[in-house]
Short mmCIF file of C-alpha atoms and ligand atoms in Angstrom, two decimals:
data_model
loop_
_atom_site.label_atom_id
_atom_site.label_comp_id
_atom_site.label_asym_id
_atom_site.label_seq_id
_atom_site.Cartn_x
_atom_site.Cartn_y
_atom_site.Cartn_z
CA MET U 1 0.00 0.00 0.00
CA GLY U 2 2.70 2.38 1.11
CA TYR U 3 4.71 1.68 -2.01
CA ALA U 4 1.72 2.28 -4.33
CA ALA U 5 0.92 5.53 -2.57
CA GLU U 6 4.49 6.69 -3.07
CA VAL U 7 4.35 5.86 -6.78
CA ILE U 8 1.16 7.83 -7.19
CA ALA U 9 2.68 10.73 -5.31
CA LEU U 10 5.67 10.60 -7.60
CA ASP U 11 3.39 10.61 -10.66
CA ASP U 12 1.58 13.59 -9.20
CA VAL U 13 4.84 15.43 -8.79
CA ARG U 14 5.83 14.66 -12.36
CA ALA U 15 2.45 15.77 -13.70
CA SER U 16 2.61 18.93 -11.69
CA ARG U 17 6.15 19.65 -12.98
CA GLN U 18 4.94 19.09 -16.51
CA ARG U 19 2.11 21.50 -15.94
CA GLN U 20 4.47 24.06 -14.47
CA ALA U 21 6.79 23.71 -17.43
CA LEU U 22 3.93 24.19 -19.90
CA ARG U 23 2.69 27.27 -18.06
CA GLN U 24 6.19 28.65 -18.11
CA HIS U 25 6.41 28.14 -21.87
CA LEU U 26 3.02 29.75 -22.38
CA HIS U 27 4.02 32.76 -20.31
CA GLU U 28 7.14 33.15 -22.38
CA ARG U 29 5.11 32.94 -25.57
CA PHE U 30 2.74 35.57 -24.23
CA ASP U 31 5.66 37.85 -23.40
CA ARG U 32 6.86 37.59 -26.96
CA TRP U 33 3.40 38.51 -28.17
CA LEU U 34 3.38 41.55 -25.90
CA ASP U 35 6.66 42.63 -27.46
CA GLU U 36 4.99 42.31 -30.82
CA LEU U 37 1.92 44.21 -29.68
CA GLU U 38 3.48 47.15 -27.87
CA PRO U 39 4.74 49.14 -30.87
CA HIS U 40 1.26 48.88 -32.43
CA LEU U 41 -0.74 50.04 -29.43
CA PRO U 42 -2.49 53.36 -30.07
CA GLU U 43 -1.30 56.38 -28.14
CA ALA U 44 -3.17 57.25 -24.97
CA PRO U 45 -5.92 58.18 -24.55
CA ALA U 46 -7.15 55.52 -26.94
CA THR U 47 -10.76 54.63 -27.64
CA LEU U 48 -11.99 51.11 -27.11
CA ALA U 49 -12.38 50.77 -30.87
CA GLN U 50 -8.72 51.62 -31.42
CA VAL U 51 -7.48 49.12 -28.86
CA SER U 52 -9.86 46.48 -30.17
CA GLU U 53 -8.70 47.05 -33.74
CA THR U 54 -5.04 46.66 -32.77
CA ILE U 55 -5.61 43.46 -30.82
CA TRP U 56 -7.89 42.09 -33.54
CA ALA U 57 -5.14 42.51 -36.10
CA LEU U 58 -2.60 40.63 -33.96
CA ARG U 59 -4.88 38.11 -32.30
CA GLN U 60 -3.91 35.13 -34.43
CA SER U 61 -0.28 35.50 -33.55
CA LEU U 62 -1.27 34.97 -29.93
CA THR U 63 -3.84 32.19 -30.34
CA ALA U 64 -1.72 30.28 -32.85
CA GLY U 65 1.31 30.75 -30.58
CA VAL U 66 -0.57 29.27 -27.63
CA ALA U 67 -1.68 26.28 -29.69
CA GLN U 68 1.81 25.75 -31.06
CA THR U 69 3.35 25.86 -27.58
CA ILE U 70 0.83 23.32 -26.28
CA ILE U 71 1.45 21.00 -29.22
CA GLU U 72 5.21 21.21 -28.84
CA HIS U 73 4.95 20.56 -25.14
CA THR U 74 2.52 17.65 -25.22
CA HIS U 75 4.15 15.91 -28.18
CA GLN U 76 7.79 16.12 -27.21
CA ASP U 77 8.18 12.41 -27.83
CA GLU U 78 6.93 12.72 -31.43
CA HIS U 79 9.11 15.71 -31.97
CA ARG U 80 12.20 13.83 -30.80
CA ARG U 81 11.23 10.51 -32.34
CA GLN U 82 14.33 8.67 -33.52
CA ASP U 83 12.91 5.63 -35.24
CA LEU U 84 9.79 4.26 -36.87
CA ARG U 85 8.83 0.88 -38.30
CA CYS U 86 8.05 0.94 -42.02
CA ALA U 87 4.36 0.20 -42.41
CA THR U 88 5.04 -2.08 -45.36
CA CYS U 89 8.27 -4.02 -44.70
CA GLU U 90 8.53 -3.36 -40.96
CA ARG U 91 12.19 -2.34 -41.21
CA LEU U 92 13.32 0.07 -38.54
CA LEU U 93 13.80 3.51 -40.09
CA THR U 94 15.86 6.27 -38.54
CA ALA U 95 14.73 9.87 -38.37
CA ARG U 96 15.87 12.33 -41.00
CA PRO U 97 16.17 16.02 -40.23
CA VAL U 98 12.93 17.73 -39.21
CA VAL U 99 10.92 19.44 -41.91
CA PRO U 100 8.88 22.49 -40.86
CA ARG U 101 5.31 22.79 -42.08
CA THR U 102 2.77 25.55 -41.60
CA VAL U 103 -0.91 24.75 -41.41
CA GLU U 104 -3.77 27.23 -41.48
CA THR U 105 -6.35 26.84 -38.70
CA LEU U 106 -9.16 29.07 -37.48
CA ILE U 107 -6.92 30.34 -34.70
CA GLY U 108 -4.09 31.21 -37.08
CA PRO U 109 -1.13 29.68 -38.91
CA ILE U 110 0.66 27.03 -36.84
CA GLU U 111 4.18 25.90 -37.60
CA ILE U 112 5.05 22.32 -36.86
CA GLN U 113 8.52 20.77 -36.84
CA ARG U 114 8.25 17.11 -37.74
CA PRO U 115 10.86 14.43 -38.26
CA TYR U 116 10.82 12.64 -41.60
CA PHE U 117 11.17 8.90 -42.17
CA TYR U 118 11.89 7.28 -45.47
CA CYS U 119 12.06 3.61 -46.40
CA ARG U 120 14.54 3.12 -49.23
CA TYR U 121 13.18 -0.34 -49.96
CA CYS U 122 9.52 0.57 -50.23
CA HIS U 123 10.15 4.11 -51.49
CA GLN U 124 7.73 5.48 -48.95
CA GLY U 125 8.14 8.57 -46.82
CA ARG U 126 6.12 9.36 -43.70
CA TYR U 127 5.62 12.07 -41.13
CA PRO U 128 4.26 10.23 -38.08
CA PHE U 129 3.76 13.51 -36.23
CA ASP U 130 1.31 14.65 -38.93
CA GLU U 131 -0.63 11.45 -38.43
CA VAL U 132 -0.74 11.86 -34.64
CA LEU U 133 -2.02 15.42 -35.03
CA GLY U 134 -4.55 14.35 -37.64
CA LEU U 135 -3.31 16.92 -40.15
CA ARG U 136 -4.82 16.99 -43.59
CA ALA U 137 -2.92 17.27 -46.83
CA GLY U 138 -2.65 20.89 -47.93
CA ARG U 139 -2.17 24.00 -45.93
CA VAL U 140 -5.76 24.77 -44.92
CA GLN U 141 -7.18 22.54 -42.21
CA LEU U 142 -10.65 21.13 -41.76
CA ASP U 143 -11.96 23.70 -39.26
CA VAL U 144 -11.24 26.52 -41.71
CA GLU U 145 -12.84 24.81 -44.66
CA GLN U 146 -15.88 23.85 -42.66
CA ALA U 147 -16.46 27.38 -41.39
CA ALA U 148 -15.96 28.83 -44.86
CA ALA U 149 -18.34 26.31 -46.42
CA GLU U 150 -20.91 27.07 -43.76
CA LEU U 151 -20.83 30.69 -44.86
CA ALA U 152 -20.92 29.76 -48.55
CA ILE U 153 -24.15 27.81 -48.19
CA GLU U 154 -25.80 30.96 -46.87
CA LEU U 155 -24.37 33.64 -49.14
CA PRO U 156 -23.18 34.02 -52.72
CA TYR U 157 -19.61 32.74 -53.08
CA GLU U 158 -18.10 36.19 -53.63
CA THR U 159 -19.72 37.65 -50.54
CA ALA U 160 -18.93 34.59 -48.46
CA SER U 161 -15.28 34.76 -49.47
CA THR U 162 -15.00 38.46 -48.61
CA LEU U 163 -16.78 38.11 -45.29
CA PHE U 164 -14.86 35.03 -44.32
CA GLY U 165 -11.58 36.79 -44.98
CA ARG U 166 -12.65 39.74 -42.93
CA LEU U 167 -13.91 37.74 -39.97
CA SER U 168 -11.32 34.99 -39.84
CA GLY U 169 -8.27 36.72 -41.26
CA ILE U 170 -7.85 33.81 -43.68
CA SER U 171 -8.34 34.32 -47.36
CA ILE U 172 -10.16 31.69 -49.39
CA CYS U 173 -11.08 32.74 -52.91
CA SER U 174 -14.60 32.24 -54.17
CA GLU U 175 -13.58 29.59 -56.72
CA ARG U 176 -12.03 27.59 -53.91
CA LEU U 177 -15.19 27.94 -51.85
CA HIS U 178 -17.18 26.73 -54.81
CA THR U 179 -14.98 23.65 -55.21
CA LEU U 180 -15.03 23.03 -51.49
CA THR U 181 -18.82 22.98 -51.19
CA ASN U 182 -19.23 20.91 -54.34
CA GLN U 183 -16.76 18.35 -53.06
CA ALA U 184 -18.43 18.16 -49.68
CA ALA U 185 -21.82 17.62 -51.30
CA GLU U 186 -20.82 15.16 -53.96
CA GLY U 187 -23.07 12.14 -54.11
CA LEU U 188 -25.07 13.00 -50.99
CA SER U 189 -28.38 11.20 -50.68
CA VAL U 190 -31.26 11.80 -48.33
CA LEU U 191 -29.92 9.28 -45.83
CA ASP U 192 -26.55 11.07 -45.72
CA VAL U 193 -28.12 14.35 -44.62
CA ALA U 194 -30.91 12.94 -42.44
CA PRO U 195 -30.60 12.97 -38.67
CA SER U 196 -30.16 9.54 -37.12
CA ARG U 197 -33.10 7.50 -35.89
CA ASP U 198 -32.11 8.26 -32.29
CA GLU U 199 -31.94 11.99 -32.88
CA ILE U 200 -35.38 11.97 -34.47
CA ALA U 201 -36.76 9.84 -31.64
CA GLN U 202 -35.36 12.35 -29.18
CA ARG U 203 -37.03 15.30 -30.91
CA VAL U 204 -40.30 13.36 -30.86
CA ALA U 205 -39.88 12.56 -27.16
CA GLU U 206 -39.28 16.22 -26.32
CA VAL U 207 -42.49 17.29 -28.03
CA ALA U 208 -44.43 14.35 -26.56
CA ALA U 209 -43.37 15.09 -22.97
CA GLY U 210 -46.33 15.88 -20.74
CA ARG U 211 -48.91 15.34 -23.48
CA PHE U 212 -51.86 13.04 -23.51
CA ARG U 213 -51.86 12.32 -27.24
CA ARG U 214 -48.98 11.28 -29.44
CA PRO U 215 -47.55 14.32 -31.25
CA VAL U 216 -48.48 15.01 -34.85
CA LEU U 217 -45.60 14.47 -37.26
CA VAL U 218 -46.36 16.26 -40.50
CA LEU U 219 -45.00 15.25 -43.88
CA GLY U 220 -45.27 18.01 -46.48
CA ILE U 221 -44.40 17.35 -50.11
CA ASP U 222 -44.13 20.10 -52.68
CA GLY U 223 -42.05 21.75 -55.36
CA ALA U 224 -40.28 25.11 -55.44
CA TYR U 225 -39.13 26.80 -58.61
CA VAL U 226 -35.42 27.50 -58.73
CA PRO U 227 -33.44 29.39 -61.39
CA SER U 228 -31.56 26.95 -63.60
CA ARG U 229 -29.36 26.94 -66.64
CA PRO U 230 -28.98 24.01 -69.02
CA GLU U 231 -25.81 21.94 -69.23
CA SER U 232 -25.35 23.28 -72.76
CA ALA U 233 -24.44 26.64 -71.22
CA ARG U 234 -21.09 25.30 -70.04
CA GLY U 235 -18.19 26.81 -71.96
CA ARG U 236 -16.22 24.10 -73.68
CA ARG U 237 -13.27 26.20 -74.68
CA PRO U 238 -10.56 27.75 -72.54
CA GLY U 239 -10.71 31.50 -72.09
CA GLN U 240 -14.43 31.37 -71.51
CA ALA U 241 -14.44 34.90 -70.14
CA ARG U 242 -13.95 36.21 -73.66
CA TYR U 243 -17.17 34.53 -74.74
CA ARG U 244 -19.20 35.70 -71.80
CA ALA U 245 -21.18 38.09 -73.89
CA ARG U 246 -22.57 35.26 -75.97
CA ARG U 247 -25.32 34.65 -73.47
CA ALA U 248 -27.95 34.12 -76.13
CA ARG U 249 -26.61 30.62 -76.67
CA TRP U 250 -28.53 29.41 -73.69
CA CYS U 251 -31.82 30.26 -72.17
CA HIS U 252 -32.40 30.32 -68.45
CA GLU U 253 -35.28 28.35 -67.08
CA TRP U 254 -37.15 27.78 -63.84
CA ARG U 255 -37.07 24.20 -62.72
CA GLU U 256 -38.89 22.58 -59.88
CA ALA U 257 -36.92 21.52 -56.84
CA LYS U 258 -39.17 18.79 -55.50
CA GLY U 259 -38.88 17.82 -51.92
CA PHE U 260 -40.38 16.95 -48.61
CA ARG U 261 -40.17 17.96 -45.02
CA PHE U 262 -41.02 16.11 -41.85
CA TYR U 263 -41.83 18.37 -38.93
CA LEU U 264 -43.48 18.07 -35.55
CA LEU U 265 -46.29 20.29 -34.32
CA ASP U 266 -45.71 21.57 -30.81
CA GLY U 267 -48.64 23.89 -30.19
CA ASP U 268 -48.04 26.84 -32.49
CA ARG U 269 -44.43 25.91 -32.85
CA ILE U 270 -42.89 23.79 -35.59
CA VAL U 271 -40.05 21.47 -34.63
CA HIS U 272 -38.00 20.63 -37.68
CA VAL U 273 -37.10 17.01 -38.27
CA LEU U 274 -35.94 16.33 -41.82
CA SER U 275 -35.91 18.14 -45.14
CA TRP U 276 -34.81 16.89 -48.54
CA HIS U 277 -35.05 19.05 -51.66
CA GLN U 278 -33.54 18.40 -55.07
CA VAL U 279 -34.18 19.26 -58.68
CA GLN U 280 -35.40 15.74 -59.37
CA THR U 281 -38.15 13.64 -60.87
CA GLU U 282 -41.29 12.54 -59.06
CA HIS U 283 -39.90 9.05 -59.10
CA ASP U 284 -36.78 10.25 -57.23
CA VAL U 285 -38.93 11.87 -54.55
CA GLY U 286 -40.82 8.61 -54.06
CA GLU U 287 -37.53 6.74 -53.92
CA ALA U 288 -36.12 9.11 -51.27
CA LEU U 289 -39.27 8.74 -49.18
CA ARG U 290 -39.00 4.99 -49.43
CA GLN U 291 -35.38 5.13 -48.24
CA VAL U 292 -36.38 7.21 -45.22
CA LYS U 293 -39.12 4.73 -44.44
CA GLU U 294 -36.95 1.65 -44.88
CA ALA U 295 -34.12 3.11 -42.80
CA GLY U 296 -36.66 3.21 -39.98
CA LEU U 297 -36.05 6.91 -39.38
CA ILE U 298 -39.69 7.74 -38.75
CA PRO U 299 -40.95 6.38 -35.43
CA GLU U 300 -44.46 5.74 -36.74
CA GLU U 301 -45.60 4.05 -33.54
CA SER U 302 -44.85 7.07 -31.34
CA VAL U 303 -46.34 9.80 -33.55
CA ARG U 304 -49.52 10.45 -35.47
CA LEU U 305 -48.21 10.77 -39.00
CA CYS U 306 -50.04 13.19 -41.23
CA VAL U 307 -49.39 14.05 -44.85
CA ILE U 308 -50.47 17.42 -46.14
CA CYS U 309 -50.18 18.76 -49.67
CA ASP U 310 -52.06 20.19 -52.58
CA GLY U 311 -53.85 17.98 -55.06
CA ALA U 312 -50.90 16.88 -57.21
CA GLU U 313 -51.55 13.28 -58.23
CA TRP U 314 -47.95 12.06 -58.08
CA ILE U 315 -47.62 13.11 -54.47
CA TRP U 316 -50.56 11.09 -53.24
CA LYS U 317 -49.43 8.10 -55.24
CA HIS U 318 -46.12 7.99 -53.34
CA VAL U 319 -47.75 8.70 -50.00
CA GLN U 320 -50.16 5.84 -50.53
CA GLN U 321 -47.29 3.48 -51.31
CA VAL U 322 -44.87 4.53 -48.58
CA PHE U 323 -47.05 5.66 -45.69
CA PRO U 324 -50.46 4.08 -46.34
CA ASP U 325 -51.58 4.56 -42.73
CA ALA U 326 -50.85 8.27 -42.51
CA CYS U 327 -53.69 10.73 -42.12
CA GLN U 328 -54.05 12.54 -45.47
CA VAL U 329 -54.94 16.22 -45.53
CA LEU U 330 -55.65 18.29 -48.62
CA ASP U 331 -54.23 21.77 -48.10
CA TYR U 332 -57.21 23.90 -47.04
CA TYR U 333 -55.74 27.11 -48.44
CA HIS U 334 -55.17 25.45 -51.76
CA CYS U 335 -58.87 24.50 -51.80
CA SER U 336 -59.81 28.04 -50.97
CA GLU U 337 -58.00 29.23 -54.09
CA TYR U 338 -60.27 27.01 -56.19
CA LEU U 339 -63.34 28.40 -54.45
CA HIS U 340 -62.20 32.00 -54.88
CA LYS U 341 -61.71 31.36 -58.59
CA VAL U 342 -65.28 30.09 -58.80
CA ALA U 343 -66.59 33.11 -56.92
CA LYS U 344 -64.75 35.53 -59.17
CA ALA U 345 -65.78 33.80 -62.41
CA GLN U 346 -69.39 33.43 -61.32
CA TYR U 347 -70.08 36.72 -59.53
CA GLY U 348 -67.28 39.01 -60.75
CA ASN U 349 -66.30 41.69 -58.27
CA ALA U 350 -69.74 41.94 -56.70
CA GLU U 351 -70.28 41.69 -52.96
CA SER U 352 -72.07 38.39 -53.58
CA ALA U 353 -68.75 36.87 -54.72
CA ARG U 354 -67.22 37.52 -51.31
CA GLU U 355 -70.32 36.30 -49.50
CA TRP U 356 -70.48 33.08 -51.48
CA ALA U 357 -66.78 32.36 -51.02
CA GLU U 358 -66.91 32.97 -47.27
CA ALA U 359 -70.01 30.87 -46.74
CA THR U 360 -68.61 28.00 -48.82
CA LEU U 361 -65.25 28.12 -47.09
CA THR U 362 -66.97 28.01 -43.73
CA ARG U 363 -68.86 24.88 -44.78
CA LEU U 364 -65.61 23.32 -45.90
CA TYR U 365 -63.94 24.34 -42.66
CA LEU U 366 -66.72 22.60 -40.76
CA GLY U 367 -66.10 19.44 -42.75
CA LYS U 368 -69.26 19.66 -44.85
CA VAL U 369 -67.64 18.85 -48.17
CA GLY U 370 -70.80 17.03 -49.33
CA GLN U 371 -72.80 20.26 -49.05
CA VAL U 372 -70.10 22.18 -50.88
CA LEU U 373 -70.06 19.65 -53.71
CA GLY U 374 -73.88 19.73 -53.90
CA GLY U 375 -73.84 23.52 -54.00
CA LEU U 376 -71.34 23.54 -56.84
CA ARG U 377 -73.50 21.03 -58.75
CA ARG U 378 -76.58 23.23 -58.44
CA MET U 379 -74.85 26.43 -59.53
CA GLN U 380 -76.05 27.91 -62.84
CA PRO U 381 -72.84 29.08 -64.57
CA THR U 382 -73.05 32.68 -65.71
CA SER U 383 -70.34 32.27 -68.35
CA ASP U 384 -68.02 29.75 -69.96
CA ASP U 385 -65.27 30.78 -67.58
CA ALA U 386 -67.57 30.24 -64.65
CA ARG U 387 -68.51 26.81 -65.94
CA LYS U 388 -64.83 25.88 -66.24
CA ALA U 389 -64.02 27.15 -62.76
CA ILE U 390 -66.97 25.33 -61.24
CA ASP U 391 -66.08 22.08 -62.99
CA ASN U 392 -62.42 22.31 -61.97
CA CYS U 393 -63.32 23.02 -58.39
CA TRP U 394 -65.85 20.21 -58.26
CA ILE U 395 -63.42 17.70 -59.73
CA HIS U 396 -60.70 18.75 -57.32
CA LEU U 397 -62.88 18.54 -54.24
CA HIS U 398 -64.60 15.37 -55.32
CA GLU U 399 -61.35 13.59 -56.03
CA HIS U 400 -59.93 14.50 -52.63
CA ARG U 401 -63.11 14.57 -50.56
CA GLY U 402 -61.69 11.92 -48.22
CA ARG U 403 -58.89 14.36 -47.40
CA THR U 404 -61.11 17.29 -46.49
CA ASN U 405 -62.49 16.35 -43.06
CA TYR U 406 -61.21 19.63 -41.71
CA ARG U 407 -63.41 19.54 -38.65
CA THR U 408 -61.97 16.20 -37.58
CA PHE U 409 -58.48 17.32 -38.46
CA ARG U 410 -58.77 20.42 -36.32
CA ARG U 411 -60.00 18.41 -33.36
CA GLY U 412 -57.13 15.98 -33.79
CA GLY U 413 -54.62 18.82 -33.79
CA TYR U 414 -53.69 18.18 -37.41
CA PRO U 415 -52.65 21.08 -39.65
CA LEU U 416 -54.96 22.43 -42.34
CA GLY U 417 -52.30 24.19 -44.38
CA SER U 418 -48.88 23.20 -45.65
CA GLY U 419 -47.16 26.34 -44.37
CA GLY U 420 -44.40 24.29 -42.78
CA MET U 421 -43.50 22.87 -46.18
CA GLU U 422 -43.72 26.23 -47.89
CA SER U 423 -41.33 27.73 -45.42
CA SER U 424 -38.91 24.85 -46.03
CA ASN U 425 -39.07 25.69 -49.73
CA LYS U 426 -38.21 29.22 -48.83
CA PHE U 427 -35.47 28.83 -46.25
CA ILE U 428 -33.77 25.92 -47.96
CA CYS U 429 -34.27 26.54 -51.69
CA HIS U 430 -35.14 30.14 -52.36
CA VAL U 431 -32.97 31.95 -49.84
CA ARG U 432 -29.75 30.70 -51.38
CA LEU U 433 -30.63 29.84 -54.98
CA LYS U 434 -32.78 32.80 -55.94
CA ARG U 435 -30.18 35.56 -56.15
CA SER U 436 -30.12 38.22 -58.77
CA GLY U 437 -28.16 37.02 -61.77
CA ALA U 438 -27.74 33.49 -60.40
CA TRP U 439 -28.69 30.61 -62.69
CA TRP U 440 -27.63 27.20 -61.48
CA TYR U 441 -26.56 24.06 -63.25
CA GLU U 442 -28.68 21.21 -61.98
CA VAL U 443 -25.74 19.41 -60.40
CA ASN U 444 -24.59 22.55 -58.56
CA SER U 445 -28.04 23.49 -57.32
CA ASN U 446 -28.57 19.97 -56.03
CA GLN U 447 -25.26 19.97 -54.20
CA MET U 448 -26.07 23.30 -52.62
CA LEU U 449 -29.55 22.06 -51.67
CA ALA U 450 -28.15 18.89 -50.14
CA LEU U 451 -25.79 20.89 -47.91
CA ARG U 452 -28.53 23.29 -46.92
CA CYS U 453 -30.78 20.37 -46.00
CA ALA U 454 -27.90 18.97 -43.95
CA LYS U 455 -27.56 22.28 -42.19
CA TYR U 456 -31.22 22.50 -41.19
CA ASN U 457 -31.36 18.80 -40.38
CA GLY U 458 -28.50 19.40 -37.96
CA THR U 459 -26.04 17.15 -39.79
CA PHE U 460 -23.84 19.66 -41.64
CA HIS U 461 -20.73 19.13 -39.54
CA GLN U 462 -20.80 15.37 -39.76
CA VAL U 463 -21.54 15.46 -43.50
CA PHE U 464 -18.64 17.83 -44.07
CA ALA U 465 -16.15 15.94 -41.90
CA ARG U 466 -17.08 12.65 -43.53
CA SER U 467 -16.66 13.96 -47.06
CA GLN U 468 -13.24 15.32 -46.15
CA ARG U 469 -12.23 12.05 -44.54
CA GLU U 470 -13.24 10.15 -47.65
CA LYS U 471 -11.30 12.61 -49.76
CA SER U 472 -8.12 12.16 -47.73
CA GLU U 473 -8.49 8.37 -47.71
CA ALA U 474 -8.84 8.38 -51.46
ZN1 ZN F 1 9.69 -0.45 -46.10
#
């Protein structure tokens, strides 16, 4: 016992000495920084802004210096490493002179002195210290790229590059940002950007806490138009800038980014769960939904699943196949558009148009779709337009009458409108893609959308880190 206690005490002493030594080194580093700072300090009396500006300009020298000192101190063994076994032939290699390397991190440029090992038989060189520190190839490290990409998925590349330089002190040109985000998003599917089953279950549990009924999980499916340019617009020759004026060779177009969003209703609040938007076919949307279902991401037994959308046929087809037990709701506000069209065509701008529309909408709201359909049937069209509007409205309501029990829906706490989906269209698709002068190639818009979905799904960091890991492994 006594012996063990002594050993521990000795370890404590060693640890404490180590700590003292590190602190000493850090103090020395700080002193050097003060020497650097002093000549730049504004003359007294200085304003806070002046002092702040001076420190801001020199901050990275301090933070990077602290990091460098800690690394040197805690990795003395790697720094002094004399030998290493070749990974291939297992021969013992002796250290060659250290090679300095500077890496760019969010806290500034850090210089690392690392010994080099080379196997003459396998023709392989290695820096084990780089491996221990988890350094990436290239000067700029993961934290920098991740922060820059995070900015680039919110703002146009030019602006993101400028702002990032200003805020971080590290310059990354807009082309680089472009490449960076595209690489990170390459080949992402819905399951890559979706939160895990456990995370979703946790969000459900939070909303369910203290409630009598299972929470309503809404699935909205819809399309959003995004500005696109055809593949044929790509310049095939070098020196494309010279041909920039020949814009007439391609025509911009608006294409539909189709997608879906799962979200929980928590009183008036929406709790986001999962969004997936892409410029894609209806079939792809169905396929993505099926993947989500088969991955078991949606805890159907602990929620009341509800699908809400407008009347588009393809949507209901997929819903029926993937989530046949979900409660299906036809967007009430979409219905009201049909009714308003009827009112306008039938009664023009007269007061009776407003009265009819309000009365009919109230009936619909109360779940009396049968009465509404009967009323439409009995209407005597006042014009061809009115006849068309009435027929369209009748067909729409009749086809979806099983999805219009708005009274029951309201009592069950189900939504009547697909506002949650519309806002997903807006904050994921439109906010970034609809910028003046921006027309996106399909592949680029989809990569941007995938990263933005990841961001709102809470998986951006893991998606980014994984893509970078794959890149370095390749
Ligand atoms: Zn070897």
